[in-house]
Tab-separated table of C-alpha atoms and ligand atoms in Angstrom:
chain	number	residue	atom	x	y	z
A	1	MET	CA	0.084	0.005	0.138
A	2	GLU	CA	3.003	2.396	1.175
A	3	LYS	CA	4.596	1.196	-2.066
A	4	LYS	CA	1.765	2.074	-4.147
A	5	LEU	CA	1.392	5.565	-2.917
A	6	GLN	CA	4.815	6.484	-3.427
A	7	LEU	CA	4.498	5.140	-7.221
A	8	GLN	CA	1.660	7.311	-7.947
A	9	LYS	CA	3.158	10.625	-6.278
A	10	PHE	CA	6.404	9.518	-8.322
A	11	VAL	CA	3.857	9.921	-11.182
A	12	VAL	CA	2.005	12.711	-10.903
A	13	PHE	CA	5.156	14.656	-9.665
A	14	THR	CA	7.190	13.766	-12.873
A	15	ALA	CA	4.088	14.458	-14.905
A	16	VAL	CA	3.687	18.276	-12.901
A	17	LEU	CA	7.535	18.545	-13.934
A	18	LEU	CA	7.179	17.871	-17.744
A	19	PHE	CA	3.885	19.613	-17.739
A	20	SER	CA	5.880	22.907	-16.706
A	21	ALA	CA	8.888	22.007	-18.582
A	22	LEU	CA	6.778	21.887	-21.548
A	23	SER	CA	5.083	25.312	-20.867
A	24	ILE	CA	7.596	27.406	-19.832
A	25	PRO	CA	8.890	29.612	-22.768
A	26	PRO	CA	12.560	29.005	-23.813
A	27	ALA	CA	15.303	30.896	-21.948
A	28	VAL	CA	16.134	33.064	-24.870
A	29	SER	CA	12.158	34.706	-25.136
A	30	ALA	CA	14.152	37.679	-25.334
A	31	GLY	CA	14.946	37.252	-28.849
A	32	SER	CA	16.469	34.022	-30.632
A	33	VAL	CA	19.269	35.970	-32.132
A	34	GLN	CA	21.552	37.813	-28.986
A	35	LEU	CA	24.284	40.219	-30.726
A	36	ASN	CA	27.272	42.194	-28.813
A	37	TYR	CA	27.581	45.421	-29.985
A	38	ALA	CA	30.626	47.141	-28.645
A	39	ASN	CA	31.212	51.168	-28.903
A	40	PHE	CA	34.401	52.875	-27.636
A	41	PRO	CA	33.184	56.103	-26.105
A	42	PRO	CA	31.357	57.228	-23.113
A	43	ALA	CA	27.347	56.601	-23.671
A	44	PRO	CA	26.243	60.054	-24.236
A	45	THR	CA	28.083	60.699	-27.509
A	46	PHE	CA	26.550	60.561	-30.420
A	47	PRO	CA	28.144	57.009	-31.628
A	48	CYS	CA	26.361	55.449	-28.702
A	49	VAL	CA	22.898	57.444	-28.662
A	50	GLN	CA	23.064	56.016	-32.500
A	51	MET	CA	23.808	52.482	-31.420
A	52	GLU	CA	21.143	52.568	-29.271
A	53	ARG	CA	18.412	53.844	-31.755
A	54	TRP	CA	19.682	50.946	-34.236
A	55	LYS	CA	18.955	48.680	-31.281
A	56	GLY	CA	15.836	49.821	-30.692
A	57	GLU	CA	14.697	49.801	-34.508
A	58	VAL	CA	16.048	46.135	-35.161
A	59	GLU	CA	14.331	44.925	-31.939
A	60	LYS	CA	11.308	46.527	-32.997
A	61	ARG	CA	11.079	45.836	-36.658
A	62	THR	CA	12.286	41.942	-35.992
A	63	ALA	CA	9.507	41.559	-33.211
A	64	GLY	CA	12.074	40.455	-30.450
A	65	LYS	CA	13.638	37.591	-32.653
A	66	VAL	CA	16.919	39.661	-32.755
A	67	SER	CA	18.063	41.243	-29.195
A	68	VAL	CA	21.398	43.487	-29.056
A	69	ASN	CA	23.098	43.838	-26.210
A	70	THR	CA	25.169	47.234	-26.229
A	71	PHE	CA	28.734	48.073	-24.642
A	72	PRO	CA	29.491	51.642	-24.546
A	73	GLY	CA	32.741	53.222	-23.218
A	74	GLY	CA	34.879	50.615	-24.796
A	75	THR	CA	33.900	47.745	-22.233
A	76	LEU	CA	33.723	45.422	-24.891
A	77	LEU	CA	36.420	46.725	-27.444
A	78	ASP	CA	38.543	49.856	-27.360
A	79	ALA	CA	38.757	52.556	-30.201
A	80	LYS	CA	41.717	50.904	-31.931
A	81	ASN	CA	40.974	47.104	-31.283
A	82	MET	CA	37.565	47.737	-33.066
A	83	MET	CA	37.844	46.592	-36.393
A	84	ASP	CA	39.904	43.588	-35.413
A	85	GLY	CA	38.051	42.799	-32.741
A	86	VAL	CA	34.959	42.433	-35.047
A	87	ILE	CA	36.631	40.286	-37.508
A	88	SER	CA	37.825	37.958	-34.825
A	89	GLY	CA	34.645	37.701	-33.498
A	90	GLN	CA	35.416	39.383	-29.981
A	91	ALA	CA	32.048	41.353	-30.591
A	92	ASP	CA	29.564	40.576	-33.347
A	93	ILE	CA	29.109	44.280	-34.231
A	94	GLY	CA	31.373	47.465	-33.654
A	95	CYS	CA	31.620	51.338	-34.305
A	96	LEU	CA	34.339	52.389	-35.579
A	97	CYS	CA	36.355	56.026	-36.553
A	98	MET	CA	38.136	55.579	-39.716
A	99	ALA	CA	40.411	58.781	-38.713
A	100	TYR	CA	41.913	56.672	-35.844
A	101	GLN	CA	43.631	54.173	-38.627
A	102	PRO	CA	43.961	56.793	-41.074
A	103	GLY	CA	46.150	54.366	-43.662
A	104	ARG	CA	43.995	51.318	-43.127
A	105	PHE	CA	40.719	53.079	-44.643
A	106	VAL	CA	42.422	55.049	-47.067
A	107	LEU	CA	39.677	55.675	-49.459
A	108	THR	CA	36.708	56.534	-46.970
A	109	ASN	CA	38.786	58.729	-44.907
A	110	ALA	CA	39.055	60.919	-48.435
A	111	THR	CA	35.623	62.353	-46.993
A	112	SER	CA	37.840	64.111	-44.057
A	113	LEU	CA	39.632	66.176	-46.737
A	114	PRO	CA	39.176	69.908	-46.891
A	115	LEU	CA	36.174	69.582	-49.555
A	116	GLY	CA	33.819	71.722	-48.364
A	117	ILE	CA	31.544	69.020	-46.850
A	118	SER	CA	28.854	71.532	-44.579
A	119	SER	CA	26.956	69.227	-42.076
A	120	ALA	CA	26.738	65.819	-40.726
A	121	LYS	CA	23.908	65.369	-42.728
A	122	ILE	CA	25.319	65.591	-46.345
A	123	GLY	CA	28.658	63.991	-44.983
A	124	SER	CA	26.479	60.954	-44.266
A	125	LEU	CA	24.810	60.735	-47.306
A	126	VAL	CA	28.205	61.330	-49.160
A	127	LEU	CA	29.770	58.775	-47.275
A	128	TRP	CA	27.214	56.294	-47.711
A	129	ASP	CA	27.140	56.285	-51.480
A	130	LEU	CA	30.859	56.545	-51.729
A	131	TYR	CA	31.298	53.198	-49.994
A	132	ASN	CA	28.928	51.762	-52.004
A	133	LYS	CA	30.130	52.801	-55.349
A	134	TYR	CA	33.778	51.779	-54.801
A	135	GLN	CA	33.149	48.964	-51.945
A	136	PRO	CA	36.528	49.395	-50.452
A	137	GLU	CA	38.938	46.292	-49.861
A	138	SER	CA	39.529	47.617	-46.397
A	139	PHE	CA	36.187	46.430	-45.612
A	140	LYS	CA	35.779	43.026	-47.002
A	141	LYS	CA	36.284	40.937	-44.285
A	142	VAL	CA	33.003	42.691	-42.369
A	143	LYS	CA	29.285	43.277	-43.132
A	144	VAL	CA	28.790	46.937	-43.203
A	145	LEU	CA	25.795	47.731	-41.370
A	146	THR	CA	25.574	51.653	-41.853
A	147	MET	CA	28.096	54.595	-42.273
A	148	PHE	CA	27.888	58.233	-41.449
A	149	THR	CA	29.892	61.504	-40.480
A	150	THR	CA	30.288	63.944	-37.723
A	151	ALA	CA	29.645	67.547	-38.288
A	152	PRO	CA	32.544	69.872	-39.458
A	153	ALA	CA	35.266	70.004	-36.939
A	154	ASN	CA	36.198	73.409	-34.778
A	155	ILE	CA	38.353	74.245	-32.179
A	156	MET	CA	37.716	74.477	-28.623
A	157	SER	CA	40.701	75.846	-26.429
A	158	LYS	CA	41.261	77.218	-22.951
A	159	THR	CA	42.790	80.033	-24.696
A	160	ALA	CA	40.642	82.731	-27.101
A	161	VAL	CA	42.393	81.616	-30.434
A	162	LYS	CA	41.565	84.788	-33.193
A	163	THR	CA	44.405	84.790	-35.387
A	164	LEU	CA	47.243	82.166	-36.873
A	165	ALA	CA	49.272	83.572	-34.151
A	166	ASP	CA	47.180	82.747	-31.325
A	167	ILE	CA	47.141	78.738	-32.601
A	168	LYS	CA	51.087	78.448	-33.109
A	169	GLY	CA	52.539	75.971	-30.822
A	170	LEU	CA	48.927	75.365	-29.167
A	171	ASP	CA	48.824	71.921	-28.006
A	172	LEU	CA	45.643	70.824	-29.380
A	173	ARG	CA	44.386	66.977	-29.294
A	174	ALA	CA	42.792	66.025	-32.945
A	175	SER	CA	42.937	62.382	-35.006
A	176	GLY	CA	43.294	61.861	-38.359
A	177	GLY	CA	43.436	64.012	-41.035
A	178	ALA	CA	42.910	66.783	-39.219
A	179	ALA	CA	46.728	66.124	-37.897
A	180	GLN	CA	47.785	67.672	-41.020
A	181	ILE	CA	45.262	70.612	-40.797
A	182	LEU	CA	46.606	71.547	-37.684
A	183	LYS	CA	50.014	71.710	-38.288
A	184	ALA	CA	49.408	73.453	-41.565
A	185	TRP	CA	47.929	76.351	-39.156
A	186	GLY	CA	51.117	76.029	-36.601
A	187	ALA	CA	49.317	74.010	-33.961
A	188	ASN	CA	51.050	71.421	-32.046
A	189	GLN	CA	48.931	68.321	-32.999
A	190	VAL	CA	48.577	65.730	-29.967
A	191	GLY	CA	46.885	62.620	-31.488
A	192	MET	CA	44.409	60.165	-29.480
A	193	PRO	CA	41.227	59.260	-29.626
A	194	MET	CA	37.890	61.117	-27.932
A	195	SER	CA	37.741	58.846	-25.289
A	196	GLU	CA	41.078	60.082	-23.983
A	197	THR	CA	40.864	63.507	-24.243
A	198	PRO	CA	38.865	64.222	-21.184
A	199	GLU	CA	41.831	62.982	-18.871
A	200	ALA	CA	44.397	64.846	-21.053
A	201	LEU	CA	42.009	68.222	-20.846
A	202	GLN	CA	42.030	67.878	-17.045
A	203	LYS	CA	45.465	67.061	-16.747
A	204	GLY	CA	46.803	70.118	-19.128
A	205	VAL	CA	48.443	67.577	-21.810
A	206	VAL	CA	46.377	69.431	-23.812
A	207	GLN	CA	45.063	72.781	-24.314
A	208	GLY	CA	42.026	72.232	-26.390
A	209	LEU	CA	40.686	69.931	-29.386
A	210	PHE	CA	39.566	70.148	-33.032
A	211	SER	CA	36.514	68.255	-33.359
A	212	SER	CA	32.614	68.760	-33.851
A	213	LEU	CA	31.369	70.775	-31.120
A	214	GLU	CA	28.195	68.015	-29.541
A	215	VAL	CA	31.309	66.709	-27.348
A	216	MET	CA	31.067	70.561	-25.541
A	217	LYS	CA	28.070	69.186	-23.876
A	218	ASP	CA	28.420	65.525	-24.375
A	219	LEU	CA	31.819	65.323	-22.308
A	220	LYS	CA	31.327	68.462	-20.843
A	221	PHE	CA	34.121	69.990	-22.351
A	222	ALA	CA	32.409	73.608	-21.730
A	223	GLU	CA	33.440	73.437	-18.530
A	224	ILE	CA	37.322	73.437	-19.215
A	225	CYS	CA	37.169	75.261	-22.962
A	226	LYS	CA	35.831	78.681	-22.586
A	227	TYR	CA	36.397	79.296	-26.386
A	228	ILE	CA	35.327	77.830	-29.891
A	229	THR	CA	36.950	79.348	-33.002
A	230	ILE	CA	34.719	78.510	-35.634
A	231	THR	CA	36.717	77.018	-38.703
A	232	ASP	CA	33.841	74.375	-39.772
A	233	THR	CA	36.407	72.262	-41.738
A	234	VAL	CA	36.633	68.494	-41.817
A	235	ILE	CA	34.063	65.815	-40.923
A	236	TYR	CA	34.858	62.363	-39.886
A	237	PRO	CA	33.778	58.928	-41.121
A	238	PHE	CA	32.303	56.350	-39.500
A	239	ALA	CA	31.459	52.570	-39.817
A	240	VAL	CA	29.573	49.935	-38.349
A	241	VAL	CA	30.563	46.943	-38.865
A	242	MET	CA	29.589	43.052	-38.042
A	243	ASN	CA	31.729	39.910	-37.834
A	244	MET	CA	31.127	37.826	-41.101
A	245	ASP	CA	30.146	34.332	-39.753
A	246	ARG	CA	27.560	36.302	-37.619
A	247	TRP	CA	25.977	37.932	-40.542
A	248	ASN	CA	26.209	34.925	-42.849
A	249	ALA	CA	24.145	32.829	-39.914
A	250	LEU	CA	21.727	35.220	-39.577
A	251	PRO	CA	17.850	34.605	-40.902
A	252	ASP	CA	17.226	36.358	-44.323
A	253	ASP	CA	14.348	37.989	-42.905
A	254	VAL	CA	16.597	39.583	-40.446
A	255	LYS	CA	19.041	40.573	-42.979
A	256	LYS	CA	16.871	42.343	-45.351
A	257	ILE	CA	15.668	44.474	-42.075
A	258	MET	CA	19.138	45.566	-41.347
A	259	ASP	CA	20.190	45.902	-44.870
A	260	GLU	CA	17.152	48.430	-44.689
A	261	LEU	CA	18.159	50.214	-42.087
A	262	GLY	CA	21.996	50.684	-43.206
A	263	PRO	CA	20.963	53.960	-44.921
A	264	GLU	CA	18.539	55.090	-43.071
A	265	GLN	CA	20.620	55.206	-40.076
A	266	ALA	CA	23.339	57.584	-41.770
A	267	HIS	CA	20.222	59.856	-42.740
A	268	TRP	CA	18.858	59.349	-39.044
A	269	THR	CA	22.644	59.780	-37.444
A	270	GLY	CA	23.527	62.712	-39.679
A	271	GLU	CA	20.532	64.817	-38.705
A	272	TYR	CA	20.471	63.835	-35.006
A	273	MET	CA	24.357	65.240	-35.120
A	274	ASP	CA	23.595	68.408	-36.700
A	275	ASN	CA	20.674	69.217	-34.450
A	276	HIS	CA	22.403	68.449	-31.374
A	277	VAL	CA	25.705	70.379	-32.311
A	278	MET	CA	23.219	73.271	-32.297
A	279	GLU	CA	21.916	72.344	-28.970
A	280	SER	CA	25.487	71.858	-27.900
A	281	VAL	CA	26.731	75.343	-28.877
A	282	ALA	CA	23.798	77.185	-27.198
A	283	TRP	CA	23.798	75.448	-24.055
A	284	SER	CA	27.723	76.493	-23.857
A	285	ARG	CA	27.212	79.550	-24.464
A	286	GLN	CA	24.275	80.144	-22.204
A	287	LYS	CA	24.894	78.045	-19.379
A	288	GLN	CA	28.876	77.809	-19.187
A	289	GLY	CA	29.703	81.369	-20.541
A	290	VAL	CA	31.869	79.989	-23.673
A	291	GLU	CA	32.418	82.596	-26.340
A	292	ILE	CA	32.322	81.697	-29.860
A	293	ILE	CA	34.845	83.366	-32.007
A	294	GLN	CA	34.301	83.827	-35.604
A	295	LEU	CA	37.583	84.781	-37.879
A	296	SER	CA	37.157	87.664	-39.613
A	297	ALA	CA	37.291	87.265	-43.699
A	298	GLU	CA	40.617	88.118	-44.154
A	299	GLU	CA	41.648	85.748	-41.318
A	300	LYS	CA	39.870	83.115	-42.388
A	301	GLY	CA	40.991	83.778	-46.256
A	302	LYS	CA	44.656	82.649	-44.869
A	303	TRP	CA	43.770	79.982	-42.525
A	304	ASP	CA	42.160	78.237	-45.874
A	305	ALA	CA	44.744	78.912	-48.375
A	306	LEU	CA	47.224	77.369	-45.475
A	307	LEU	CA	44.879	74.251	-46.859
A	308	GLN	CA	45.125	73.789	-50.337
A	309	PRO	CA	48.242	71.931	-50.439
A	310	ILE	CA	46.379	68.626	-48.439
A	311	THR	CA	44.132	67.511	-51.199
A	312	ASP	CA	47.039	67.515	-53.402
A	313	LYS	CA	49.055	65.466	-51.515
A	314	TRP	CA	46.358	62.961	-50.546
A	315	ILE	CA	45.925	62.321	-54.094
A	316	ALA	CA	49.536	61.736	-54.996
A	317	ASP	CA	49.915	59.784	-51.916
A	318	ALA	CA	46.554	57.644	-52.534
A	319	LYS	CA	47.529	57.060	-56.472
A	320	ALA	CA	50.618	55.824	-55.176
A	321	GLN	CA	48.869	52.960	-53.586
A	322	GLY	CA	46.741	52.081	-56.430
A	323	PHE	CA	43.724	54.106	-55.971
A	324	ALA	CA	41.654	56.062	-58.342
A	325	ALA	CA	42.477	59.009	-56.244
A	326	GLU	CA	41.227	61.692	-58.686
A	327	SER	CA	38.046	60.347	-59.349
A	328	ILE	CA	37.627	59.708	-55.666
A	329	VAL	CA	37.678	63.403	-54.693
A	330	LYS	CA	36.007	64.049	-57.968
A	331	ASP	CA	32.868	61.854	-57.011
A	332	ILE	CA	32.968	63.829	-53.321
A	333	LYS	CA	32.616	66.876	-54.349
A	334	ALA	CA	30.019	65.965	-57.046
A	335	LEU	CA	28.147	63.901	-54.431
A	336	THR	CA	28.887	67.000	-51.656
A	337	GLY	CA	27.104	69.591	-54.169
A	338	LYS	CA	23.932	67.271	-54.686
A	339	TYR	CA	23.139	66.952	-51.178
A	340	SER	CA	24.029	70.016	-50.667
A	341	VAL	CA	20.802	71.761	-52.975
A	342	ARG	CA	18.162	69.549	-51.536
B	401	LIG	N1	36.357	64.168	-34.434
B	401	LIG	C1	36.482	62.698	-34.247
B	401	LIG	C2	35.231	61.951	-34.079
B	401	LIG	C3	34.233	62.204	-33.258
B	401	LIG	C4	33.713	63.254	-33.023
B	401	LIG	N2	32.682	63.670	-31.762
B	401	LIG	C5	33.265	62.346	-30.903
B	401	LIG	C6	32.424	61.754	-29.695
B	401	LIG	C7	32.561	60.597	-29.537
B	401	LIG	C8	33.806	59.759	-30.113
B	401	LIG	C9	34.662	60.442	-31.445
B	401	LIG	C10	34.028	61.606	-32.018
B	401	LIG	C11	37.612	62.999	-32.996
B	401	LIG	O1	38.045	63.840	-32.777
B	401	LIG	O2	37.794	61.726	-32.887
């Protein structure tokens, strides 16, 4: 009798266990595909804002089939390891600033030449078209999910810069193509990724920086740099890349959604960046007492004249490496014209 009861209890117990196991949704119900997305700068900066927007859109459009875990602030991959870290699969997706490896992304970095791209939106559309036209070798090992650019770069400094004499010998942090520009103006260019800049400014390693102005607010540089000199010079190209095996393993409908999102994300990020620069400048003036310096027409003429040889030098160097350098520059100018009149 006792034994029979025990057996009955066992059967009921097993049945309950089986039933509940079958009715519990699988552990990965948040998304059957989980992707890790690495980014190098801190969360409030624009590369991370666009990352969260992309994550939101992908999760929404795939109805939860894909979930994206984001890693801002270099917690998964830092600025200089981004491309190789994605190629080797340390992260599934990574966001990189091409200027940090100028020799690696020669073709797309040509958008950083002083060619008169006046906004992040125009820059992003130009870059996306340029990439698709030339399909550069440097991105062959990854799937490119989107590309976008910053707004034009300006000088943010602790002391006022109104003339070439003021910038002479000034230690300014900048990356990539901007190095040649600052050198041409006589500054002492100090190269480092944006992620290292707050500390360098605080410690006095540099007296300012050259970049797009949204960082005055996002990284609170306005608390240290009380002057902005408007030069509206170069934009910086960025790419969001995905590990090729992870991409190939995605279901076709997910691939389609991500492909459609590519140009849309470029456009969204460009617009976000342009609007955010305006907010940042207004905040810097109103809340931080930052002075905005406009160079006089005569002074600006002198500054621009010093930049003219830079594009010619890029053409000569890129040609020597086998790039269709003249056509690339011609295309950038034509695309800039096309998107500027919209
Ligand atoms: N101008 C480049 C890229 C850049 C501009 N804003 C941000 C914010 C966060 C990271 C990178 C950038 C630069 O100076 O590094």
